[in-house]
Coordinates of N, CA and C in Angstrom, one line a residue:
M975 N -180.5 0.6 -72.4 CA -179.9 -0.7 -72.4 C -179.9 -1.4 -71.3
K976 N -180.7 -2.8 -71.8 CA -181.0 -4.0 -70.1 C -179.6 -4.3 -70.4
I977 N -179.0 -4.8 -68.8 CA -178.1 -5.7 -68.7 C -178.1 -6.8 -68.5
T978 N -178.3 -8.1 -69.0 CA -178.7 -9.3 -68.0 C -177.6 -10.0 -68.2
D979 N -176.4 -9.8 -68.2 CA -175.5 -10.5 -67.1 C -175.8 -9.5 -65.9
K980 N -176.1 -10.6 -64.7 CA -176.5 -10.9 -62.8 C -175.4 -9.7 -62.9
R981 N -174.1 -9.9 -62.5 CA -173.3 -9.8 -62.1 C -172.9 -8.4 -62.6
E982 N -172.5 -8.4 -63.8 CA -172.2 -7.5 -64.6 C -173.1 -5.4 -64.0
A983 N -174.6 -6.6 -64.6 CA -175.8 -5.3 -63.6 C -175.8 -4.7 -62.2
I984 N -174.9 -5.9 -61.7 CA -174.8 -5.2 -59.7 C -173.7 -4.5 -60.1
L985 N -172.7 -4.8 -60.7 CA -171.3 -3.8 -60.6 C -171.2 -2.3 -61.0
Q986 N -172.3 -2.6 -62.4 CA -172.9 -1.1 -62.8 C -174.0 -0.4 -61.7
A987 N -174.5 -1.0 -61.0 CA -175.5 -0.7 -59.6 C -174.9 -0.3 -59.1
T988 N -174.0 -1.0 -58.7 CA -172.8 -0.6 -57.1 C -172.7 1.0 -58.1
M989 N -171.1 0.7 -59.5 CA -171.1 2.4 -59.9 C -172.2 3.3 -59.7
Q990 N -173.2 3.3 -59.9 CA -174.2 4.6 -60.5 C -174.5 4.6 -59.1
L991 N -174.1 4.0 -58.0 CA -175.3 4.6 -56.4 C -174.5 5.0 -55.7
I992 N -172.8 4.4 -55.6 CA -171.8 4.8 -54.7 C -171.8 6.4 -55.6
T993 N -171.6 6.4 -56.6 CA -171.5 7.8 -57.7 C -172.5 9.2 -56.9
E994 N -173.2 8.8 -57.0 CA -174.5 9.3 -56.9 C -175.2 10.3 -55.2
H995 N -174.7 8.8 -54.8 CA -174.8 8.9 -53.2 C -173.7 8.6 -52.1
G996 N -172.6 7.8 -52.6 CA -171.6 8.3 -51.5 C -171.4 5.7 -51.3
F997 N -170.4 5.9 -50.6 CA -170.2 4.4 -49.9 C -171.4 4.3 -49.1
H998 N -171.6 5.3 -48.2 CA -172.1 4.9 -47.0 C -173.9 4.7 -47.4
A999 N -174.1 5.9 -48.1 CA -175.8 5.9 -48.1 C -175.5 4.9 -50.0
T1000 N -175.4 4.2 -49.8 CA -175.3 2.9 -50.8 C -176.1 1.6 -50.4
P1001 N -177.0 1.2 -49.2 CA -177.2 0.1 -48.9 C -177.0 -1.4 -49.9
M1002 N -176.9 -3.0 -49.7 CA -176.5 -3.9 -50.9 C -178.1 -3.8 -51.3
S1003 N -179.4 -3.0 -49.8 CA -180.6 -3.0 -50.9 C -180.8 -3.0 -52.1
M1004 N -179.9 -1.6 -52.2 CA -180.6 -0.2 -52.4 C -179.3 -1.0 -54.4
V1005 N -177.8 -1.4 -54.0 CA -178.3 -2.1 -55.4 C -179.1 -3.0 -55.8
A1006 N -179.2 -3.8 -55.0 CA -179.7 -5.3 -55.9 C -181.4 -4.7 -55.8
K1007 N -181.7 -3.4 -55.6 CA -183.2 -2.5 -56.3 C -182.8 -2.2 -57.7
Q1008 N -181.7 -1.5 -58.0 CA -181.3 -1.5 -59.2 C -180.6 -2.2 -60.2
A1009 N -179.7 -3.2 -59.7 CA -179.5 -4.0 -60.8 C -180.4 -5.1 -61.1
G1010 N -182.1 -4.9 -60.3 CA -182.9 -5.9 -60.7 C -182.8 -7.2 -60.7
V1011 N -181.9 -7.5 -59.2 CA -182.3 -9.2 -59.0 C -181.8 -8.7 -57.8
A1012 N -182.1 -10.2 -56.9 CA -182.6 -10.7 -55.3 C -181.4 -9.6 -54.9
A1013 N -181.4 -9.7 -53.5 CA -180.4 -9.3 -52.6 C -179.3 -10.2 -52.8
G1014 N -179.9 -12.0 -52.5 CA -179.4 -12.3 -52.2 C -178.1 -13.1 -52.8
T1015 N -178.9 -12.4 -54.0 CA -178.1 -12.7 -55.2 C -177.3 -11.9 -55.4
I1016 N -176.7 -11.1 -54.9 CA -175.8 -10.3 -55.2 C -174.5 -11.3 -54.3
Y1017 N -174.6 -11.7 -53.2 CA -173.8 -12.7 -52.0 C -173.0 -13.6 -53.1
H1018 N -174.4 -14.3 -54.2 CA -173.7 -15.7 -54.9 C -172.7 -15.1 -55.6
Y1019 N -172.0 -13.6 -56.3 CA -170.8 -13.1 -56.6 C -170.2 -12.5 -55.4
F1020 N -170.0 -11.8 -55.0 CA -169.6 -11.1 -54.0 C -169.4 -11.6 -52.4
S1021 N -168.7 -11.5 -51.7 CA -169.2 -12.2 -50.4 C -169.8 -11.1 -49.5
S1022 N -169.1 -9.4 -49.6 CA -169.5 -8.9 -48.7 C -169.6 -7.2 -50.3
K1023 N -169.8 -6.2 -49.4 CA -169.8 -5.2 -49.6 C -168.5 -4.5 -50.3
E1024 N -167.6 -4.9 -49.2 CA -166.3 -4.6 -49.2 C -165.9 -5.4 -50.6
E1025 N -165.8 -6.3 -50.4 CA -165.4 -7.4 -51.9 C -166.1 -6.6 -53.4
L1026 N -167.7 -6.5 -53.5 CA -167.8 -5.9 -54.5 C -166.9 -5.3 -54.8
I1027 N -166.7 -3.7 -53.9 CA -166.4 -2.3 -54.4 C -165.0 -2.7 -54.3
N1028 N -164.0 -3.4 -53.8 CA -162.4 -3.9 -55.1 C -162.8 -4.2 -55.6
K1029 N -163.9 -5.5 -56.1 CA -163.7 -6.2 -57.8 C -164.1 -5.1 -58.5
L1030 N -165.3 -4.1 -58.2 CA -165.5 -2.9 -59.2 C -164.5 -2.3 -59.0
Y1031 N -163.7 -1.6 -58.1 CA -162.1 -1.4 -58.2 C -161.2 -1.3 -59.3
A1032 N -161.3 -2.7 -59.5 CA -160.5 -3.7 -59.6 C -160.6 -3.4 -61.3
E1033 N -161.4 -4.1 -61.8 CA -161.8 -4.2 -62.9 C -162.0 -2.4 -63.6
L1034 N -162.3 -1.2 -62.8 CA -162.7 0.2 -63.7 C -161.1 0.2 -63.8
K1035 N -160.3 0.0 -62.8 CA -158.9 -0.4 -63.0 C -158.4 -0.4 -64.2
Q1036 N -158.9 -1.1 -64.2 CA -158.2 -2.4 -65.5 C -158.7 -1.8 -67.1
K1037 N -159.4 -1.2 -66.9 CA -160.5 -0.8 -67.9 C -159.0 0.7 -68.6
M1038 N -159.1 1.4 -66.8 CA -158.4 2.6 -67.9 C -156.8 2.7 -67.9
G1039 N -156.5 1.4 -67.0 CA -154.9 1.3 -68.0 C -154.7 0.5 -69.1
A1040 N -156.4 0.0 -69.4 CA -155.8 0.0 -71.1 C -156.3 1.0 -72.0
A1041 N -156.8 2.0 -71.4 CA -157.4 3.3 -72.0 C -156.1 4.4 -72.5
L1042 N -155.6 4.2 -71.4 CA -154.0 5.1 -71.1 C -153.0 4.5 -71.9
L1043 N -152.9 3.1 -71.8 CA -151.8 1.9 -73.1 C -152.1 2.4 -74.7
Q1044 N -153.3 3.2 -74.6 CA -154.4 2.6 -76.1 C -153.3 3.6 -77.1
N1045 N -153.3 2.7 -78.2 CA -152.2 3.2 -79.3 C -150.8 3.3 -79.0
D1046 N -150.1 3.1 -77.2 CA -148.7 2.9 -77.6 C -147.7 2.0 -78.0
A1047 N -147.3 2.3 -79.0 CA -146.0 1.0 -79.6 C -145.0 1.6 -78.2
G1048 N -144.3 2.5 -77.7 CA -142.7 2.3 -76.6 C -142.3 2.6 -77.2
S1049 N -142.2 3.4 -78.8 CA -141.5 3.9 -79.7 C -141.3 5.3 -80.0
S1050 N -142.1 5.9 -80.1 CA -141.5 6.9 -80.3 C -140.8 8.3 -79.2
N1051 N -140.7 9.3 -78.9 CA -140.1 9.8 -77.8 C -141.1 10.4 -76.8
I1052 N -139.7 10.6 -76.0 CA -140.9 10.8 -74.0 C -142.0 11.5 -74.2
R1053 N -141.8 12.6 -75.1 CA -142.6 13.8 -74.6 C -143.5 13.4 -75.8
E1054 N -143.6 13.1 -76.7 CA -144.7 12.0 -77.7 C -145.9 11.2 -76.6
R1055 N -145.3 10.6 -76.0 CA -145.9 9.5 -75.4 C -146.5 9.8 -74.1
F1056 N -146.3 11.1 -73.3 CA -146.8 11.4 -72.7 C -147.3 12.3 -73.1
F1057 N -147.7 13.6 -74.2 CA -149.0 13.9 -74.7 C -150.1 12.6 -74.9
R1058 N -149.2 10.9 -75.8 CA -150.5 9.8 -75.9 C -151.0 10.3 -74.1
F1059 N -150.1 9.6 -74.0 CA -150.9 9.3 -72.6 C -151.9 9.8 -72.0
Y1060 N -151.8 11.2 -71.7 CA -152.4 12.0 -70.7 C -153.4 12.0 -71.5
R1061 N -153.2 12.5 -72.9 CA -154.5 12.5 -73.8 C -156.1 11.5 -73.3
N1062 N -154.9 10.6 -73.5 CA -155.7 9.2 -73.3 C -156.4 9.1 -72.0
L1063 N -155.9 9.1 -71.2 CA -156.8 9.3 -69.7 C -157.6 10.2 -69.5
Y1064 N -156.9 11.4 -69.7 CA -158.3 12.4 -69.8 C -159.4 12.0 -70.7
T1065 N -159.6 11.9 -72.0 CA -160.5 11.5 -72.9 C -161.4 9.9 -72.2
H1066 N -160.3 8.7 -71.4 CA -161.2 8.1 -71.0 C -162.3 8.4 -69.5
F1067 N -161.5 9.4 -68.7 CA -162.3 10.2 -67.9 C -163.7 11.4 -68.1
I1068 N -163.6 11.7 -69.5 CA -164.8 11.9 -70.4 C -165.4 11.5 -70.9
Q1069 N -165.7 10.5 -71.2 CA -166.2 9.6 -71.9 C -167.3 8.6 -70.3
H1070 N -166.6 8.3 -70.0 CA -167.0 7.2 -69.0 C -167.1 8.2 -67.6
P1071 N -167.6 9.2 -67.4 CA -167.7 9.8 -66.1 C -168.4 9.2 -64.9
D1072 N -169.1 7.7 -65.1 CA -169.3 7.5 -63.6 C -168.4 6.6 -63.1
E1073 N -167.3 5.8 -64.4 CA -166.3 5.5 -63.5 C -165.9 6.1 -63.2
F1074 N -165.6 7.9 -63.7 CA -164.5 8.5 -62.6 C -164.7 9.0 -61.6
G1075 N -166.1 9.1 -61.7 CA -166.5 9.6 -59.8 C -166.5 8.4 -59.2
F1076 N -166.1 7.4 -59.9 CA -165.9 6.3 -58.5 C -165.1 6.4 -58.4
L1077 N -164.3 6.4 -58.9 CA -162.5 6.4 -58.9 C -162.0 7.5 -57.9
E1078 N -162.4 8.5 -58.0 CA -162.3 9.5 -57.6 C -162.9 9.5 -55.8
Q1079 N -164.3 8.8 -55.8 CA -164.2 8.3 -54.4 C -163.6 7.3 -53.8
Y1080 N -163.5 6.5 -54.3 CA -163.1 5.4 -53.9 C -161.5 5.3 -53.4
A1081 N -160.7 6.4 -54.2 CA -159.7 6.9 -54.4 C -159.4 7.8 -52.3
N1082 N -160.2 8.1 -52.1 CA -159.9 8.9 -50.7 C -161.1 8.0 -49.5
S1083 N -161.8 6.7 -49.3 CA -162.5 5.5 -49.0 C -162.3 5.2 -47.9
P1084 N -162.2 5.3 -47.3 CA -161.9 3.8 -46.6 C -161.5 2.7 -46.6
Y1085 N -162.6 2.1 -48.0 CA -162.5 1.1 -48.2 C -161.5 0.8 -48.5
I1086 N -160.7 0.7 -50.1 CA -159.2 0.8 -50.0 C -158.0 0.5 -49.8
S1087 N -158.0 -0.9 -49.1 CA -156.5 -0.7 -48.1 C -155.7 -0.7 -49.2
Q1088 N -154.6 -1.1 -48.7 CA -152.7 -0.9 -48.4 C -152.8 -2.0 -49.8
A1089 N -153.3 -3.0 -49.7 CA -153.3 -4.2 -50.8 C -153.6 -4.3 -51.7
S1090 N -154.9 -3.3 -51.8 CA -155.8 -3.2 -53.0 C -154.7 -2.4 -54.2
K1091 N -155.1 -1.3 -53.6 CA -153.9 -0.2 -54.1 C -152.4 -1.2 -55.4
E1092 N -151.9 -1.6 -54.4 CA -150.5 -2.3 -54.7 C -150.8 -3.0 -55.7
E1093 N -151.9 -3.8 -55.7 CA -152.6 -5.2 -56.3 C -153.4 -4.6 -57.9
N1094 N -153.4 -3.3 -57.8 CA -153.9 -3.2 -59.1 C -153.5 -2.1 -59.7
Q1095 N -152.0 -1.5 -59.1 CA -150.9 -0.9 -60.0 C -150.3 -2.0 -61.1
Q1096 N -150.5 -2.7 -61.2 CA -150.0 -3.3 -62.2 C -150.9 -2.9 -63.4
F1097 N -152.5 -2.1 -63.8 CA -152.3 -1.6 -64.9 C -151.6 -0.8 -65.2
Y1098 N -151.4 0.0 -64.4 CA -150.7 1.4 -65.4 C -149.4 1.2 -65.0
K1099 N -148.9 0.4 -64.3 CA -146.8 0.4 -64.6 C -146.3 0.4 -65.8
P1100 N -146.9 0.3 -66.8 CA -146.5 0.6 -67.7 C -146.1 2.1 -67.3
V1101 N -146.8 3.4 -67.4 CA -145.9 4.0 -67.6 C -145.9 5.0 -66.3
V1102 N -146.4 3.7 -65.3 CA -145.0 4.5 -64.1 C -143.6 4.1 -64.6
D1103 N -143.8 3.3 -65.1 CA -142.1 2.7 -66.2 C -141.6 3.6 -66.9
F1104 N -142.6 4.2 -67.9 CA -142.2 5.6 -68.8 C -142.1 6.5 -67.5
L1105 N -142.4 6.8 -67.2 CA -141.9 7.8 -66.1 C -140.4 7.9 -65.4
L1106 N -140.4 7.1 -65.0 CA -138.7 6.2 -64.6 C -137.7 6.1 -65.3
Q1107 N -138.2 5.8 -66.6 CA -137.2 6.3 -67.9 C -137.3 7.3 -68.2
G1108 N -137.8 8.1 -68.5 CA -137.9 9.3 -68.6 C -136.9 10.5 -67.6
M1109 N -137.2 10.1 -66.8 CA -136.2 10.4 -65.8 C -134.9 10.2 -66.0
E1110 N -134.8 8.7 -66.6 CA -133.0 7.9 -66.0 C -132.9 8.9 -66.9
M1111 N -133.0 9.2 -68.3 CA -133.0 9.6 -69.8 C -132.6 11.2 -69.9
G1112 N -132.9 11.7 -68.4 CA -132.7 12.8 -68.4 C -133.5 14.3 -68.9
V1113 N -135.0 13.8 -69.5 CA -136.0 14.4 -69.7 C -136.9 15.0 -68.6
L1114 N -137.5 14.0 -68.3 CA -138.1 14.2 -67.2 C -137.3 14.8 -65.2
R1115 N -137.9 15.8 -64.8 CA -136.8 16.0 -63.7 C -137.1 14.7 -62.5
G1116 N -136.0 14.3 -61.4 CA -135.4 13.9 -60.5 C -137.1 13.1 -59.5
M1117 N -137.1 12.7 -59.5 CA -138.6 12.8 -58.1 C -138.7 11.5 -57.8
E1118 N -139.6 11.2 -56.2 CA -139.8 9.6 -56.4 C -141.1 9.8 -57.2
Q1119 N -140.9 9.1 -57.3 CA -142.4 8.1 -58.6 C -143.7 8.7 -58.4
E1120 N -143.3 8.2 -56.7 CA -145.2 9.1 -55.6 C -144.9 10.5 -56.4
L1121 N -144.4 11.1 -56.0 CA -144.5 11.9 -57.2 C -145.2 12.2 -58.0
I1122 N -144.3 11.9 -59.2 CA -144.2 12.2 -60.6 C -145.6 12.1 -61.3
T1123 N -145.4 10.7 -60.3 CA -147.2 10.1 -60.3 C -148.8 10.9 -60.3
A1124 N -148.2 11.1 -58.9 CA -149.6 12.0 -58.9 C -150.1 13.5 -59.3
L1125 N -148.2 14.2 -59.3 CA -148.3 15.3 -60.4 C -148.9 15.2 -61.1
V1126 N -148.8 14.3 -62.2 CA -149.2 13.9 -63.5 C -150.7 13.2 -63.7
Y1127 N -151.4 12.7 -62.7 CA -152.6 12.5 -62.1 C -153.5 12.9 -62.3
G1128 N -153.5 14.2 -61.2 CA -153.5 15.3 -60.2 C -154.5 16.2 -61.4
H1129 N -153.3 16.3 -62.3 CA -153.2 17.7 -63.5 C -154.3 17.0 -64.4
V1130 N -154.4 15.3 -64.6 CA -155.3 15.5 -66.3 C -157.1 15.2 -64.9
V1131 N -156.4 15.0 -63.4 CA -158.2 14.8 -63.1 C -158.6 16.3 -62.9
S1132 N -157.4 17.5 -62.9 CA -158.1 18.7 -62.1 C -158.8 19.2 -63.8
V1133 N -158.8 18.8 -64.9 CA -159.0 18.9 -65.8 C -160.0 18.4 -67.0
A1134 N -160.0 16.9 -66.0 CA -161.6 16.5 -66.3 C -162.3 16.6 -65.7
K1135 N -162.4 17.2 -63.9 CA -164.0 18.0 -63.7 C -163.7 19.3 -64.0
L1136 N -162.7 19.7 -64.6 CA -163.5 21.4 -65.1 C -164.5 20.8 -66.3
Q1137 N -164.4 19.9 -67.4 CA -164.7 19.5 -68.5 C -166.2 19.5 -68.6
L1138 N -166.1 18.1 -67.3 CA -167.0 17.2 -66.5 C -168.4 18.6 -65.6
S1139 N -167.9 18.8 -64.8 CA -168.6 19.7 -63.8 C -169.2 21.1 -64.7
G1140 N -168.4 21.4 -66.5 CA -169.9 22.2 -67.3 C -168.7 23.2 -66.9
Q1141 N -167.6 23.7 -65.5 CA -166.9 24.6 -65.6 C -166.6 25.3 -66.7
L1142 N -165.4 25.2 -67.4 CA -164.5 25.3 -68.6 C -165.0 24.2 -69.3
E1143 N -165.4 24.1 -71.0 CA -165.2 23.1 -71.9 C -163.7 24.0 -72.4
I1144 N -163.6 22.2 -72.7 CA -162.0 22.1 -72.7 C -161.9 21.3 -74.5
T1145 N -161.9 22.4 -75.4 CA -161.5 22.4 -76.0 C -160.5 21.8 -76.5
D1146 N -159.9 21.1 -77.9 CA -159.2 20.7 -78.1 C -157.6 21.4 -77.9
T1147 N -157.7 22.6 -77.8 CA -156.8 24.1 -77.7 C -156.7 24.2 -76.9
R1148 N -157.1 24.2 -75.6 CA -157.3 23.9 -74.2 C -156.4 22.6 -73.8
L1149 N -157.2 21.2 -74.6 CA -156.2 20.8 -73.4 C -155.0 20.7 -74.1
Q1150 N -154.5 20.4 -75.0 CA -153.1 21.0 -75.5 C -153.1 21.8 -74.6
Q1151 N -153.2 23.2 -74.5 CA -152.9 23.3 -73.5 C -152.2 22.6 -72.2
A1152 N -153.4 22.4 -71.7 CA -153.2 21.7 -70.4 C -152.0 20.6 -70.3
I1153 N -152.2 19.8 -71.5 CA -150.6 18.7 -71.5 C -149.5 19.3 -71.7
Q1154 N -149.8 20.5 -72.6 CA -148.4 21.8 -72.4 C -147.4 22.2 -71.2
S1155 N -148.4 22.2 -69.9 CA -148.9 22.5 -69.1 C -148.1 21.7 -68.3
C1156 N -149.0 20.7 -68.1 CA -148.5 19.6 -68.0 C -146.2 18.6 -67.9
W1157 N -146.3 19.0 -69.2 CA -145.2 18.6 -69.9 C -144.1 19.4 -69.4
D1158 N -144.5 21.1 -69.1 CA -143.3 21.6 -68.7 C -143.2 21.6 -67.4
S1159 N -143.8 21.5 -66.2 CA -143.7 21.1 -65.5 C -142.7 19.9 -65.0
V1160 N -142.9 18.9 -65.9 CA -142.4 17.7 -65.3 C -140.9 17.9 -66.0
K1161 N -141.1 17.8 -67.2 CA -139.3 18.2 -68.4 C -138.5 19.0 -67.2
I1162 N -137.5 18.6 -68.3 CA -135.7 18.8 -67.7 C -136.2 20.4 -68.6
N1163 N -135.3 21.2 -68.1 CA -135.6 22.5 -69.4 C -134.8 22.4 -70.8

């Protein structure tokens, strides 16, 4: 598939190259070549490599947030919503492995600033609010929001990595077991 939008081609090339080579081994010249644009064209859209990476991160977080909230009417019970959110996020990661790989690298890179983290939390704030609501209702264990979010997100990431690495095929039964295990770890008995 040929990408005709230059900005989109630059973002896609950046994501693929960083996923494959890492941040420091992906110079702008390599991005330009992969995107099929002149190096100067990148600077028409982004003022620096840091801005390019931060914009890519923001767009991927927005897509992740939309996938996470897919088919959520907010009316079902806490357990059903928890299972749906987990499955939605897992499915998104499996269907978009380059995006997943980029997000995993970016989360641990020096490029991410606290401001960027905070700004992009808006895309999954409804799920964080859901977890807080579950704690307030006495369905989920009371703990800091950052801790419960990290526990659940880390669980999904670990299961996705098993599938994407080929280490273990995550069948629907295994996915259901994983979700149940995560649920059991955060719910009040």
